[in-house]
XYZ file of C-alpha atoms in Angstrom:
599
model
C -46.996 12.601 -57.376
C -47.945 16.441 -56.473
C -49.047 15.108 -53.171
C -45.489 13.082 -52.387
C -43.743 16.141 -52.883
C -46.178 17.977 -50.396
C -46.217 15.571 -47.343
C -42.159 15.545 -48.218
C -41.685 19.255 -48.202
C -43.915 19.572 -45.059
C -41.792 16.538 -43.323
C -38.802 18.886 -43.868
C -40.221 21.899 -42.667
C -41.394 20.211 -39.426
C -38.139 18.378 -39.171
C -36.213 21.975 -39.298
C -38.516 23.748 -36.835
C -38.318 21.003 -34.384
C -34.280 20.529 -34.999
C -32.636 21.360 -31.762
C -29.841 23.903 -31.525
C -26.134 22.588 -31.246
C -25.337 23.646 -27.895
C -21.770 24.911 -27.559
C -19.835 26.514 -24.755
C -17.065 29.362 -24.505
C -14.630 29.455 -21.620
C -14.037 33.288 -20.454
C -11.377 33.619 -18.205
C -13.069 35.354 -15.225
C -10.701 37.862 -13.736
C -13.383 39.832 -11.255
C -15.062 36.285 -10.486
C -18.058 34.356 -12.907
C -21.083 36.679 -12.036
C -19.007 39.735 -13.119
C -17.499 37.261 -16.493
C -21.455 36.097 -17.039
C -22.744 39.833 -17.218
C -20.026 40.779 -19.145
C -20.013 38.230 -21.867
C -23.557 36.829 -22.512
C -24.404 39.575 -25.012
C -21.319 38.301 -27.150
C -23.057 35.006 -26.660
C -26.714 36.471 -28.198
C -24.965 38.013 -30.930
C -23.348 34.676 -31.876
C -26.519 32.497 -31.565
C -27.936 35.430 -34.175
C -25.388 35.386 -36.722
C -24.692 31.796 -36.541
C -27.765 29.605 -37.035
C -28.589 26.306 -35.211
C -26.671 27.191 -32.466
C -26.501 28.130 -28.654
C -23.752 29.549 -27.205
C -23.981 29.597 -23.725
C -20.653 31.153 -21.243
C -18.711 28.483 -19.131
C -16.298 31.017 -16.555
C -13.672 30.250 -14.557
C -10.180 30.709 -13.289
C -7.084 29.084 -15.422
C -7.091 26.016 -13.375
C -10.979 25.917 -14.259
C -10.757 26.140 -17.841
C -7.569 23.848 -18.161
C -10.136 20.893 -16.736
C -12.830 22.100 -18.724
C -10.803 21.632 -21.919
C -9.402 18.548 -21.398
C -12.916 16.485 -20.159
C -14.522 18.239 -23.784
C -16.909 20.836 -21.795
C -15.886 23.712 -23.367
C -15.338 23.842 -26.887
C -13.991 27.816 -27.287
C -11.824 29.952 -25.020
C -11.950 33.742 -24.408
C -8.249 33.942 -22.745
C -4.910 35.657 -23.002
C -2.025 34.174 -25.146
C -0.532 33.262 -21.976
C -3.020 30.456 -21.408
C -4.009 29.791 -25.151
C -0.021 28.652 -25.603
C -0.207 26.715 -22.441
C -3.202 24.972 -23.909
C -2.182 24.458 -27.176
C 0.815 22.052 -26.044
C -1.568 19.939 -24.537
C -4.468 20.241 -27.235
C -4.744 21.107 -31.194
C -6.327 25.014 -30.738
C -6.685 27.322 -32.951
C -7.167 31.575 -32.966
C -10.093 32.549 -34.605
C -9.503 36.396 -33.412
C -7.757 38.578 -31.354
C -9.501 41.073 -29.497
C -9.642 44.871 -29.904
C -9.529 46.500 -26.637
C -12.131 49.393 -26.406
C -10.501 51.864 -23.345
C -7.284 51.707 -26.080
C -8.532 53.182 -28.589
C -8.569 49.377 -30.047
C -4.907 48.471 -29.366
C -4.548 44.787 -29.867
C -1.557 44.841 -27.595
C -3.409 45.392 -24.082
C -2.145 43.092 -21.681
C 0.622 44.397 -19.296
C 1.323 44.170 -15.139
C 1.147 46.771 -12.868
C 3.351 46.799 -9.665
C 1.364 48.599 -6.965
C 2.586 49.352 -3.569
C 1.850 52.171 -1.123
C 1.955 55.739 -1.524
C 3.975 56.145 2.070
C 6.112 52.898 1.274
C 10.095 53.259 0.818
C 9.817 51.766 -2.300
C 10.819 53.186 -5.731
C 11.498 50.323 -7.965
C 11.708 46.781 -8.303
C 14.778 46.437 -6.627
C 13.514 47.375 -3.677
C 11.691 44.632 -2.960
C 14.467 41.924 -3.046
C 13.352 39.593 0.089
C 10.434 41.245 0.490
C 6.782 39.476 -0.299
C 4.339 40.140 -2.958
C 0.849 39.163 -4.146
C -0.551 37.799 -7.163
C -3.343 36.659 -9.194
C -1.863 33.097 -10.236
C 1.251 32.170 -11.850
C -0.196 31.413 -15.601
C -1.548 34.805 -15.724
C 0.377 36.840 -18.178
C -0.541 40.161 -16.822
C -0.551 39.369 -13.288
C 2.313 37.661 -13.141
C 4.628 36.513 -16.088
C 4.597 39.671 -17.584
C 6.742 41.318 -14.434
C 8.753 37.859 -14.420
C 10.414 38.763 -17.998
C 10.728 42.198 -17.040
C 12.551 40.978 -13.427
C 14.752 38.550 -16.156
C 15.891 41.738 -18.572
C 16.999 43.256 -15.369
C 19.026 39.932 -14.319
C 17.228 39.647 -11.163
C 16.694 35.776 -9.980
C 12.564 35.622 -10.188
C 12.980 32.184 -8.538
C 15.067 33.445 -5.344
C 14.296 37.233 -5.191
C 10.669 37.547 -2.826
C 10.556 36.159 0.283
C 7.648 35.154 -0.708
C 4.551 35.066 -3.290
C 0.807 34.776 -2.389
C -1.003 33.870 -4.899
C -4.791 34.735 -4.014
C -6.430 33.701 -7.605
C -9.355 35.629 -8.783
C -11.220 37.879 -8.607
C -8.627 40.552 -8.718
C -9.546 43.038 -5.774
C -7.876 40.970 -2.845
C -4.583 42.067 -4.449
C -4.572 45.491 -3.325
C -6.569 45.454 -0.276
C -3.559 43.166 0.948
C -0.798 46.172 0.073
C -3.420 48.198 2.216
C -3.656 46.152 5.230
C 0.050 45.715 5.037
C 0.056 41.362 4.798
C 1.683 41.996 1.406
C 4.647 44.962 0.747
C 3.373 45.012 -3.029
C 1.283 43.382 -5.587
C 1.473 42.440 -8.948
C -1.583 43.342 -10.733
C -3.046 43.135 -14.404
C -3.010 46.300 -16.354
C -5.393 48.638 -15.222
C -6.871 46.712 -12.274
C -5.807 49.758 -10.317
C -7.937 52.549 -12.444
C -10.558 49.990 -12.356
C -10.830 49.296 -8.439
C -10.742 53.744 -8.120
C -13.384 53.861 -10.799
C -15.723 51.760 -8.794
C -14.877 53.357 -5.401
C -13.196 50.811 -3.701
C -9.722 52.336 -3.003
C -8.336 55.762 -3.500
C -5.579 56.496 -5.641
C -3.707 58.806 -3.550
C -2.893 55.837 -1.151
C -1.065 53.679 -4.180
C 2.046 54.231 -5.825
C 2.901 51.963 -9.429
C 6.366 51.397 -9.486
C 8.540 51.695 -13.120
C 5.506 53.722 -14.272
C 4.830 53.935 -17.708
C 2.192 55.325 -19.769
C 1.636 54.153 -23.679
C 0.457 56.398 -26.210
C -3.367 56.077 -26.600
C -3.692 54.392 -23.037
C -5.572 55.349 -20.097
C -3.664 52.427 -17.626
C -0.473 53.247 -16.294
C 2.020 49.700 -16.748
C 5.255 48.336 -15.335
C 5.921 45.979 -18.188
C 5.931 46.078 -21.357
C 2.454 45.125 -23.347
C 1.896 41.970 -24.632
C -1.474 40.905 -27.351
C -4.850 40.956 -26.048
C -6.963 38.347 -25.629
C -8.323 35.929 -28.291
C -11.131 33.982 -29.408
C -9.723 30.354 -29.982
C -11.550 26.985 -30.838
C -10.624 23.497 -30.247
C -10.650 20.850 -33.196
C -13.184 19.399 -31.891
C -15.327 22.288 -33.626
C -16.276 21.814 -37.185
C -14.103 24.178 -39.790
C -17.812 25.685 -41.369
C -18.375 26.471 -37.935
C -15.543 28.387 -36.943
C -15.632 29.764 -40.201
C -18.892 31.539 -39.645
C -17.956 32.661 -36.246
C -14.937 33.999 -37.446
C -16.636 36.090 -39.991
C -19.525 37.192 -37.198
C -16.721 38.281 -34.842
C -15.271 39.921 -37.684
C -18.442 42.048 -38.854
C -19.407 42.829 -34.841
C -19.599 46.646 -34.609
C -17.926 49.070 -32.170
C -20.660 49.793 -31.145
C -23.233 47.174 -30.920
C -24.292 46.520 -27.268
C -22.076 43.224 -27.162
C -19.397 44.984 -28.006
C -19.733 47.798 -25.707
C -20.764 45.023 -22.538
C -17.716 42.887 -23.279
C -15.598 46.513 -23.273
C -14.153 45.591 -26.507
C -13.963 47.762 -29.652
C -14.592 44.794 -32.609
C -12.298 41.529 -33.113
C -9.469 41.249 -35.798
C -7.524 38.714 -37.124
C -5.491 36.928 -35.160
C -1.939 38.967 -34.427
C 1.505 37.250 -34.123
C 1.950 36.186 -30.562
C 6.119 35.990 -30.975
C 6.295 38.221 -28.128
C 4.888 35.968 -25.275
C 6.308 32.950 -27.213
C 9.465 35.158 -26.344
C 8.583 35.564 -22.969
C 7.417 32.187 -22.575
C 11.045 30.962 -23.984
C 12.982 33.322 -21.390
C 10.985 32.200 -18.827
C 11.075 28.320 -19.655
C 7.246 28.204 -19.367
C 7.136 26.060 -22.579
C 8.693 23.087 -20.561
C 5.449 21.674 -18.774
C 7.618 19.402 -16.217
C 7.582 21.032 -13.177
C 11.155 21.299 -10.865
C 9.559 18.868 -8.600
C 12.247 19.748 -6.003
C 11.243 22.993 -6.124
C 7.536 21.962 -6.098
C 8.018 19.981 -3.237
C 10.325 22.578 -1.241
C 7.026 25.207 -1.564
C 4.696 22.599 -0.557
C 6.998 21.836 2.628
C 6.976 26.158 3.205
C 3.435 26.639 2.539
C 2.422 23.653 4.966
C 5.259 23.618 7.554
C 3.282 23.098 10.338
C 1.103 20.224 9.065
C 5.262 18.907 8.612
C 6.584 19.607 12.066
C 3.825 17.608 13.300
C 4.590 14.687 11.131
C 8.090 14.989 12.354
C 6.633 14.983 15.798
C 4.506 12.532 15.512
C 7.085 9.940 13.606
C 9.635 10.488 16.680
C 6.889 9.442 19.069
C 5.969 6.802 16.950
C 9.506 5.637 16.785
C 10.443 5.973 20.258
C 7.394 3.957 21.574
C 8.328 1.597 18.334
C 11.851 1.351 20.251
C 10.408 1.147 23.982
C 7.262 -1.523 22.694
C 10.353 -3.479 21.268
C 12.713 -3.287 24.435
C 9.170 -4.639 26.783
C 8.906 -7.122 23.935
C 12.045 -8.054 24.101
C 12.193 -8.580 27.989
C 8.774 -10.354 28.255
C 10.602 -12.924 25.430
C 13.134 -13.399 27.965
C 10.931 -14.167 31.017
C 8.646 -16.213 28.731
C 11.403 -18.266 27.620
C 12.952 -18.822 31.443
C 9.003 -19.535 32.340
C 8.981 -22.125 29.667
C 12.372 -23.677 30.828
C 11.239 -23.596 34.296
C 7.491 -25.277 33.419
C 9.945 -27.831 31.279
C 11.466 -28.601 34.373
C 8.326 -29.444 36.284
C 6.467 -30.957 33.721
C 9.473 -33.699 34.123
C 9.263 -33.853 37.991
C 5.193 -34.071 37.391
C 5.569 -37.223 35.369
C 7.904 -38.821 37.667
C 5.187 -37.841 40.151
C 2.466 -39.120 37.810
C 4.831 -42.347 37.155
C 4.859 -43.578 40.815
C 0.983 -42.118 41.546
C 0.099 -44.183 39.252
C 2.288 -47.183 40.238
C 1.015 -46.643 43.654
C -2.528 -46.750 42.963
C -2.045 -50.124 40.729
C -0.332 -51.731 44.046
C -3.334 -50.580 46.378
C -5.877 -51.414 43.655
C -4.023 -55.263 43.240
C -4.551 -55.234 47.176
C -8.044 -54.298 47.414
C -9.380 -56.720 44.634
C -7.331 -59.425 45.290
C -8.560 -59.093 48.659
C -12.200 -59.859 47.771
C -11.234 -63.657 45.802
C -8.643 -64.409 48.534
C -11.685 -64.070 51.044
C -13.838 -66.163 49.478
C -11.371 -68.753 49.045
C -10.968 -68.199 52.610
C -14.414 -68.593 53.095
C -14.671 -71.861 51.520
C -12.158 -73.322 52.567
C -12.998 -72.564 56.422
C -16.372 -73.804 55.812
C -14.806 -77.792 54.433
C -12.429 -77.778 57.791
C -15.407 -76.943 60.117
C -17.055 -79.853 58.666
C -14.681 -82.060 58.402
C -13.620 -81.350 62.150
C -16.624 -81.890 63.119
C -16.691 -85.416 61.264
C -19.500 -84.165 59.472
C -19.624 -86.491 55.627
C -18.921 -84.496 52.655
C -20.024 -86.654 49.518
C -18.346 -86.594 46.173
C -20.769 -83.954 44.677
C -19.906 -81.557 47.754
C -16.699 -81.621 47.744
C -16.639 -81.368 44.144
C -18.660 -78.275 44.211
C -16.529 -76.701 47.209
C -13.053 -77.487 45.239
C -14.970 -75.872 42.089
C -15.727 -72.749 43.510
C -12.552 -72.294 45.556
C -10.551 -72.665 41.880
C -13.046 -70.349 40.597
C -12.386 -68.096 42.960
C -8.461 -68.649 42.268
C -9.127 -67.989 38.908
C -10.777 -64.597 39.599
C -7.750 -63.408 42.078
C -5.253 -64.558 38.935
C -7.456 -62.172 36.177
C -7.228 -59.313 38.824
C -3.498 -59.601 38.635
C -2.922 -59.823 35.223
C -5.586 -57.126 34.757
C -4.028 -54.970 37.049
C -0.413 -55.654 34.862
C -2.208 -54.617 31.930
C -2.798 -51.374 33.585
C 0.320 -50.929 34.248
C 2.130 -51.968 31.172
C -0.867 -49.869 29.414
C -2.517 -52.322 27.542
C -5.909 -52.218 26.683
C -9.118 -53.712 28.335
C -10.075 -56.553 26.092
C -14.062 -56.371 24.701
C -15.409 -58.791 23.941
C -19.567 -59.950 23.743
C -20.812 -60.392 27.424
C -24.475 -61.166 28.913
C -25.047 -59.237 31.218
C -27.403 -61.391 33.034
C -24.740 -63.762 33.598
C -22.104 -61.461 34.644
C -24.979 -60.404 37.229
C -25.922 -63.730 38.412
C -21.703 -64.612 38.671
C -21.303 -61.475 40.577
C -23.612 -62.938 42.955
C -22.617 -65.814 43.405
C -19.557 -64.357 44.389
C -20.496 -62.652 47.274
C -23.240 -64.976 48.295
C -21.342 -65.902 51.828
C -20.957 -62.431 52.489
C -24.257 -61.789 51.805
C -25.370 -64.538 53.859
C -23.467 -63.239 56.787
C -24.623 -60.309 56.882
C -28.396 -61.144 56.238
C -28.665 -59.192 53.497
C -31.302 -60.360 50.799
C -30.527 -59.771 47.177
C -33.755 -59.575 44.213
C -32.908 -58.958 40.999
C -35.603 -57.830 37.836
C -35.247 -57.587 34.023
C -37.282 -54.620 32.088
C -37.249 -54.861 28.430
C -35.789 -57.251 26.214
C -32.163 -59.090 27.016
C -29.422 -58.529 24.688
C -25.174 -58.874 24.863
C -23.181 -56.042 25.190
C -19.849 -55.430 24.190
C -17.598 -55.235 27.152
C -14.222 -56.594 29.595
C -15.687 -58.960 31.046
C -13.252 -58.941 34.177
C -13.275 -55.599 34.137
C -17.095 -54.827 34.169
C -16.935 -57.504 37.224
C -15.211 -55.599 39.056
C -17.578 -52.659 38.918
C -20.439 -54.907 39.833
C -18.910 -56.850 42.643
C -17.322 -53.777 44.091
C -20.723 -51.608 44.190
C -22.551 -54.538 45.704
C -19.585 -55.151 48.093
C -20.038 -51.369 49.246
C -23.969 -51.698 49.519
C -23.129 -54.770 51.711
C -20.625 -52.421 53.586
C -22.835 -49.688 54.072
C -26.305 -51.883 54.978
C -23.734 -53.826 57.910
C -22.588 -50.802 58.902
C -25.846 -48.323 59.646
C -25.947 -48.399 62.996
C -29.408 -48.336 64.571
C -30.984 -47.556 68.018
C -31.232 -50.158 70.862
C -34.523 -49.689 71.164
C -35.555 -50.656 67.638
C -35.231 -53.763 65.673
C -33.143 -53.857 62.774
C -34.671 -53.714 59.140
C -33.397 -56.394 57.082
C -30.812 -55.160 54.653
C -32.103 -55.561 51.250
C -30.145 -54.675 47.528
C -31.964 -54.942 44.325
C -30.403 -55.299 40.983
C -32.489 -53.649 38.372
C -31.660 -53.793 34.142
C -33.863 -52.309 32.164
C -33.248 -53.046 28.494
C -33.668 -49.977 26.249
C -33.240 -49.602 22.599
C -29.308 -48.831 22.404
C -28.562 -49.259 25.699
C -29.401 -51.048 29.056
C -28.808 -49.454 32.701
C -28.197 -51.454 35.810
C -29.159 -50.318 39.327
C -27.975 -51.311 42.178
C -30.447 -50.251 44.645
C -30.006 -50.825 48.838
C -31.645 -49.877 51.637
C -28.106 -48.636 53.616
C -27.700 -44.592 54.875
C -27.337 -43.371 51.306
C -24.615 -40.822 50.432
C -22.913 -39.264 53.004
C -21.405 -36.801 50.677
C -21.734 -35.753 47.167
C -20.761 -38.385 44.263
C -17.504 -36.305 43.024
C -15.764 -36.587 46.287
C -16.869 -40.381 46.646
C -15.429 -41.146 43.044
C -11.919 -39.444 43.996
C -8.840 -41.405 44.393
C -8.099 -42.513 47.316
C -11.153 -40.947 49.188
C -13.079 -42.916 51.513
C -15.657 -43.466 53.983
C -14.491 -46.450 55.448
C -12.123 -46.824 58.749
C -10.313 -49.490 56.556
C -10.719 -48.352 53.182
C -8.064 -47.563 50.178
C -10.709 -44.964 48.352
C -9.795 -46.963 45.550
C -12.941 -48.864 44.588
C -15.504 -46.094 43.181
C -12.895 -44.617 41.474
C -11.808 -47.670 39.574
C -15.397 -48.140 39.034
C -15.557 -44.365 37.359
C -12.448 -45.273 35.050
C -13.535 -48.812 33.465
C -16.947 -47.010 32.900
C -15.347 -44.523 30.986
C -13.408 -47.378 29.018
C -16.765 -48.579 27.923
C -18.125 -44.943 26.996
C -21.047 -45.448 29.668
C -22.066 -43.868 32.117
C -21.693 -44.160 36.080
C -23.564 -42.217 38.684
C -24.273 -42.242 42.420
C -27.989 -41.115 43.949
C -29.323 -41.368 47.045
C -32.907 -42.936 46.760
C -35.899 -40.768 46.147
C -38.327 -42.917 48.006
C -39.411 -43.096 51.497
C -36.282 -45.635 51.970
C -32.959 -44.465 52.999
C -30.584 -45.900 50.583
C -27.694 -45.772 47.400
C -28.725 -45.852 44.305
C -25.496 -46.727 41.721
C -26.741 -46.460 37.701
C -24.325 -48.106 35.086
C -25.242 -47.230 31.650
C -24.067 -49.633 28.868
C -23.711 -49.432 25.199
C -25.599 -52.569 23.536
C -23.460 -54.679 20.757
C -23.145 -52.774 17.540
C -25.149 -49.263 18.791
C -23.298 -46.494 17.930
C -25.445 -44.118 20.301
C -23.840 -42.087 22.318
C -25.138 -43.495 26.745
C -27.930 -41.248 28.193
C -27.244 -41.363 31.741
């Protein structure tokens, strides 16, 4: 048992020596800037973290501005201020006064806080009225000394505070700016805490023969002369954040701090007392409306407008500009809708006349097209039929299986001439080709057969070989005829028509009709041994463009068209052997294949 009580007694007393310190921060308002507020009030801060244990006080300075942020986000949790600030504060958070301080160059007055009004010694000025429209410095409006204090005294005189200056510059802290502006002449006085002025000569900075207070005034038991009158000095006060025991002990350290311990003489303070009555700023503060935290915010904005004027006239400037190129951007706009709108009515217009054009193109190139492939049957027929009346002038016997034949292919032919025309209607009333499964071997072989009188004429021999293995297609039948029978019509042109020197004997003409069979698809050649291309294949496949002394230019192009009905493919080459010659390539879908043709 003597042993539990041992390791628990030694837990405690490592538990206490290891305890950290409750850190806690004071706010000191720092009139002469932090370094100077630091120095001054870190000894306070040693004699604190003596007399109160288990904590660390450490010194958080700042302007009021500084402090009121410092409050509100909980970083400070005591405030070394004057009673101007402390009631500011404590309508925004629960503070209390924990003591009020006794000011040591008083002979410990606890009413120490006053303004000074300090102009030049050469100046025209005697008093306060004198400086109606005239401008003035200060340390920052919330400062009770440097400011407010000479506000209420301007409001016992009836003087309007809000219209009187020209104007105010408040230059914030530290304090010394004040009166080197009244000596460079930017300011014609300044508005100063008590005893800023003996201060600044004290240290050397200014001379006191140069300065002038105006509505002196000199308490008994003060060194500072004062415009105002004196308000209480600063306090120590504590938010409710802080524990009561707490600011219970500080209270009774602050209390119990000597005149002349070293804190005490560093923080230029005589001791602390109880907190006095602070009716006379509350006073002040009620004269001056200062309790009433909404701000006139006509009045802020009018100040805002003066103290950035020029960042305003350029606004100004800039939102005319803006609005007058607003106003000319809209006046273009508005004239460009106008021509844009006559430009549309006018394309209107000839987007009409272009159809009409298109309309009787179009009819046009039905009527030549009916003419050139009607031409081909009717020839044939022609053919034929001039072939039975040679022989039958010349009493030559025709048996029953001649003439039979003849008649067939002369109706045949007949029949062809009638599809052309009712193919060439369905152009023109814009009907569609009609597909339907075709061999292609036997549209070949017909093809042939077609022209075979006009290939014998000519003397023109005609091969044809198969690559691959057959299979239908899916195609107009009349229509795909026509391609074939009009590129082996122009190979049977072109091979008649190469003219060849006297000298040397003609080369038979020759055209070979090539299919190769591929997996989706099957390409036919037609292959001759004529001139080849005289000119590119683009300007061959245009409408009405020709070669020929009798031609329409219709053929190729037709040709080019139906292909493109069928989603193949159609190209002219000239041969890449050691022959002259055409080469025309037709590339065909086969039945089903969804494949897109590879030409």
């Amino acid at each position: 048992m003597l042993r539990i009580i041992v390791c628990f007694l030694l837990l405690s007393f490592i538990s206490s020596a290891w305890a950290k310190p409750q850190e806690l921060h004071v706010g000191v308002l720092a009139n002469w800037g932090d370094q100077q507020a630091i120095a001054r009030w870190t000894p306070m801060m040693d004699y604190l973290n003596e007399q109160v244990p288990d904590t660390h006080f450490n010194v958080y300075p700042g302007n009021f501005v500084a402090l009121n942020q410092a409050m509100e986000s909980g970083e400070i949790q005591f405030i070394i201020t004057n009673p101007g600030q402390y009631l500011y504060l404590s309508n925004q958070f629960p503070l209390s006064w924990l003591a009020t301080m006794r000011s040591r160059r008083h002979n410990g007055a606890t009413s120490a806080i006053g303004s000074a009004v300090i102009v030049k010694a050469d100046s025209e000025y005697r008093t306060l009225y004198d400086l109606k429209n005239k401008s003035v410095a200060a340390s920052d409006p919330h400062a009770l000394g440097g400011y407010q204090a000479t506000i209420g005294l301007m409001h016992k005189l009836g003087m309007d505070s809000k219209n009187y200056f020209k104007e105010i510059h408040f230059l914030g802290f530290p304090l010394d700016p004040l009166l080197y502006q009244v000596r460079d002449g930017n300011v014609d006085a300044a508005i100063t805490p008590l005893c800023t002025f003996e201060d600044m000569v004290a240290r050397g900075l200014i001379k006191a023969e140069e300065y002038r207070i105006l509505n002196p005034s000199k308490p008994k038991g003060f060194d500072c002369q004062c415009s105002t009158h004196l308000y209480p000095n600063w306090s120590f006060a504590a938010n409710e954040s802080v524990d009561n025991e707490l600011s219970k002990a500080i209270t009774q350290a602050l209390m119990k701090l000597p005149s002349e311990h070293p804190a005490a003489i560093t923080a230029q303070l005589k001791g602390w007392t109880s907190p006095i009555s602070q009716l006379a700023v509350i006073q002040l503060f009620s004269e001056l409306h200062v309790e009433n935290s909404d701000v006139n915010r006509w009045d802020t904005l009018l100040k805002w407008l003066k103290d950035n004027r020029h960042w305003g006239i350029l606004a100004v400037f800039l939102f005319v500009v803006a609005t007058v190129y607003h106003l000319w951007i809209e006046y273009r706009f508005h004239q460009k809708s106008e021509s844009l709108v006559a430009s549309e009515r006018q394309l209107k217009q000839q987007e009409i006349a272009l159809e009409k054009l298109q309309s009787a193109a179009m009819i046009g190139e039905i009527g030549a097209g009916l003419a050139h492939e009607i031409n081909q049957p009717i020839a044939a027929i022609t053919s034929y039929s001039e072939g039975a009346l040679m022989r039958l002038e010349n009493k030559h016997q025709m048996d029953k299986d001649t003439a039979i034949e003849l008649l067939g292919k002369i109706h045949q032919q007949s029949t062809r001439a009638g599809e052309v025309v009712h193919r060439i209607r369905g152009l023109l009333k814009r009907k569609e080709a009609v597909m339907v499964d075709v061999n292609i071997l036997t549209l070949v072989d017909e093809s042939i057969s077609l022209l075979k009188l006009e290939l014998a004429r000519n003397d023109i021999r005609i091969d044809t070989n198969t690559q691959g293995e057959p299979f239908f297609i899916t195609a107009d039948r009349v229509g795909l005829m026509q391609v074939l029978i009009n590129l082996i019509k122009n190979s049977i042109d072109a091979i008649s028509e190469q003219t060849q020197p006297v000298q040397s004997k003609p080369a038979q003409g020759k055209i070979v009709i090539s299919m190769h069979f591929k997996e989706h698809q099957v390409d036919v050649q037609i292959i001759d041994n004529g001139p080849g291309l005289p000119q590119n294949s683009d300007a061959l496949m245009a409408t009405f463009f020709t070669t020929k002394e009798n031609g329409l230019g219709l053929g190729l192009a037709i040709c080019n068209e139906v292909m493109k009905e069928h989603e193949g493919t159609f190209r002219l080459d000239n041969r890449e052997d050691e022959i002259t010659g055409c080469v025309a390539t037709l590339g065909l879908k086969k039945r089903g294949s969804q494949q897109k043709v590879v030409s």
